[in-house]
């Protein structure tokens, strides 16, 4: 997995977000084993304490659980995964709308641009 961290946000919160996205996209399957804290820290180039903190938050959210001697696993609760997927989608939509409004586009103009972009992509896909 490619890890991309920005300087303006805490790394642990970015890690939480990226792990959530990996789960909802199926990169980490329901019931699947996650990398160990050390493996993930080495792979991402971050402190193991940061990874442990991110895993703790994911456990509190119910997305991850620990089996004492086996490690950390993704929940098998597909409804929970779907709920988190929808939360992430709503957050993306909010950020998009805020950006569009800051550019001076209203709701109708934004919807029109979305439709034009979608139609353009459909045309390009058929070419």
Short mmCIF file of C-alpha atoms in Angstrom, two decimals:
data_model
loop_
_atom_site.label_atom_id
_atom_site.label_comp_id
_atom_site.label_asym_id
_atom_site.label_seq_id
_atom_site.Cartn_x
_atom_site.Cartn_y
_atom_site.Cartn_z
CA UNK A 1 0.00 0.00 0.00
CA UNK A 2 1.30 3.46 -0.88
CA UNK A 3 1.29 5.78 2.11
CA UNK A 4 0.91 9.52 1.49
CA UNK A 5 1.12 11.85 4.46
CA UNK A 6 0.70 15.62 4.45
CA UNK A 7 2.54 17.94 6.80
CA UNK A 8 -0.53 19.96 7.80
CA UNK A 9 -2.45 17.11 9.52
CA UNK A 10 -1.52 14.70 12.32
CA UNK A 11 -0.07 11.53 10.83
CA UNK A 12 -2.16 9.23 13.03
CA UNK A 13 -5.42 10.78 11.78
CA UNK A 14 -4.23 10.47 8.18
CA UNK A 15 -3.31 6.84 8.86
CA UNK A 16 -6.77 6.19 10.33
CA UNK A 17 -8.36 7.69 7.22
CA UNK A 18 -6.15 5.71 4.83
CA UNK A 19 -6.80 2.45 6.70
CA UNK A 20 -10.55 3.09 6.68
CA UNK A 21 -10.38 3.66 2.93
CA UNK A 22 -8.39 0.45 2.47
CA UNK A 23 -11.06 -1.48 4.38
CA UNK A 24 -14.10 0.02 2.61
CA UNK A 25 -12.46 -0.43 -0.80
CA UNK A 26 -11.79 -4.10 -0.08
CA UNK A 27 -8.00 -3.83 0.07
CA UNK A 28 -8.35 -5.31 3.56
CA UNK A 29 -11.23 -7.78 3.44
CA UNK A 30 -13.81 -8.30 6.22
CA UNK A 31 -12.26 -10.69 8.74
CA UNK A 32 -8.85 -10.22 7.11
CA UNK A 33 -5.66 -9.88 9.11
CA UNK A 34 -3.99 -6.49 9.22
CA UNK A 35 -0.23 -6.01 9.20
CA UNK A 36 1.40 -5.89 12.62
CA UNK A 37 2.17 -2.54 14.21
CA UNK A 38 5.86 -2.97 13.42
CA UNK A 39 5.24 -4.06 9.82
CA UNK A 40 2.91 -1.16 9.13
CA UNK A 41 5.22 1.35 10.82
CA UNK A 42 8.17 0.14 8.75
CA UNK A 43 6.13 0.10 5.53
CA UNK A 44 4.74 3.60 6.10
CA UNK A 45 7.97 5.01 7.52
CA UNK A 46 6.33 6.19 10.75
CA UNK A 47 6.67 5.60 14.48
CA UNK A 48 5.08 2.37 15.82
CA UNK A 49 3.36 4.42 18.55
CA UNK A 50 1.55 6.33 15.81
CA UNK A 51 0.36 3.08 14.26
CA UNK A 52 -0.75 1.77 17.67
CA UNK A 53 -2.73 4.98 18.25
CA UNK A 54 -4.41 4.66 14.83
CA UNK A 55 -5.28 1.00 15.48
CA UNK A 56 -6.74 2.03 18.85
CA UNK A 57 -9.03 4.53 17.19
CA UNK A 58 -10.10 1.98 14.57
CA UNK A 59 -10.91 -0.47 17.39
CA UNK A 60 -12.98 2.15 19.21
CA UNK A 61 -14.85 2.75 15.93
CA UNK A 62 -15.54 -1.01 15.69
CA UNK A 63 -13.72 -1.42 12.38
CA UNK A 64 -10.85 -3.49 13.80
CA UNK A 65 -10.60 -6.07 16.56
CA UNK A 66 -7.68 -7.76 18.29
CA UNK A 67 -7.23 -11.47 18.80
CA UNK A 68 -4.80 -11.65 21.66
CA UNK A 69 -2.16 -13.93 20.16
CA UNK A 70 -2.99 -13.59 16.47
CA UNK A 71 -3.00 -9.85 15.82
CA UNK A 72 -5.46 -7.32 14.50
CA UNK A 73 -8.28 -8.09 12.08
CA UNK A 74 -10.90 -6.20 10.11
CA UNK A 75 -14.42 -6.57 11.46
CA UNK A 76 -16.66 -9.08 9.73
CA UNK A 77 -19.61 -6.71 10.26
CA UNK A 78 -20.27 -5.67 6.66
CA UNK A 79 -22.98 -3.23 7.80
CA UNK A 80 -20.37 -1.42 9.91
CA UNK A 81 -18.03 -1.28 6.93
CA UNK A 82 -20.83 0.07 4.71
CA UNK A 83 -21.70 2.72 7.33
CA UNK A 84 -18.09 3.90 7.42
CA UNK A 85 -17.98 3.90 3.62
CA UNK A 86 -21.04 6.16 3.53
CA UNK A 87 -19.51 8.46 6.19
CA UNK A 88 -16.34 8.79 4.10
CA UNK A 89 -18.40 9.48 0.97
CA UNK A 90 -20.43 12.19 2.73
CA UNK A 91 -17.22 13.79 3.96
CA UNK A 92 -15.80 13.82 0.42
CA UNK A 93 -18.99 15.38 -0.90
CA UNK A 94 -18.92 18.07 1.82
CA UNK A 95 -15.32 18.95 0.95
CA UNK A 96 -16.15 19.06 -2.75
CA UNK A 97 -19.16 21.33 -2.20
CA UNK A 98 -17.18 23.67 0.04
CA UNK A 99 -14.52 23.92 -2.68
CA UNK A 100 -17.08 24.59 -5.38
CA UNK A 101 -18.86 27.23 -3.29
CA UNK A 102 -15.51 28.91 -2.57
CA UNK A 103 -15.02 29.14 -6.35
CA UNK A 104 -18.33 30.95 -6.61
CA UNK A 105 -20.45 28.08 -7.94
CA UNK A 106 -23.95 27.64 -6.57
CA UNK A 107 -25.71 24.34 -6.08
CA UNK A 108 -27.36 24.32 -9.53
CA UNK A 109 -24.12 25.26 -11.31
CA UNK A 110 -22.23 22.58 -9.40
CA UNK A 111 -24.78 19.92 -10.32
CA UNK A 112 -24.66 21.05 -13.96
CA UNK A 113 -20.86 20.77 -13.99
CA UNK A 114 -21.04 17.30 -12.43
CA UNK A 115 -23.47 16.16 -15.09
CA UNK A 116 -21.37 17.63 -17.91
CA UNK A 117 -18.25 15.97 -16.52
CA UNK A 118 -20.01 12.62 -16.17
CA UNK A 119 -21.32 12.82 -19.72
CA UNK A 120 -17.83 13.71 -20.96
CA UNK A 121 -16.34 10.72 -19.18
CA UNK A 122 -19.01 8.42 -20.61
CA UNK A 123 -18.25 9.74 -24.12
CA UNK A 124 -14.50 9.19 -23.60
CA UNK A 125 -15.09 5.68 -22.25
CA UNK A 126 -16.99 4.70 -25.40
CA UNK A 127 -14.37 6.13 -27.77
#
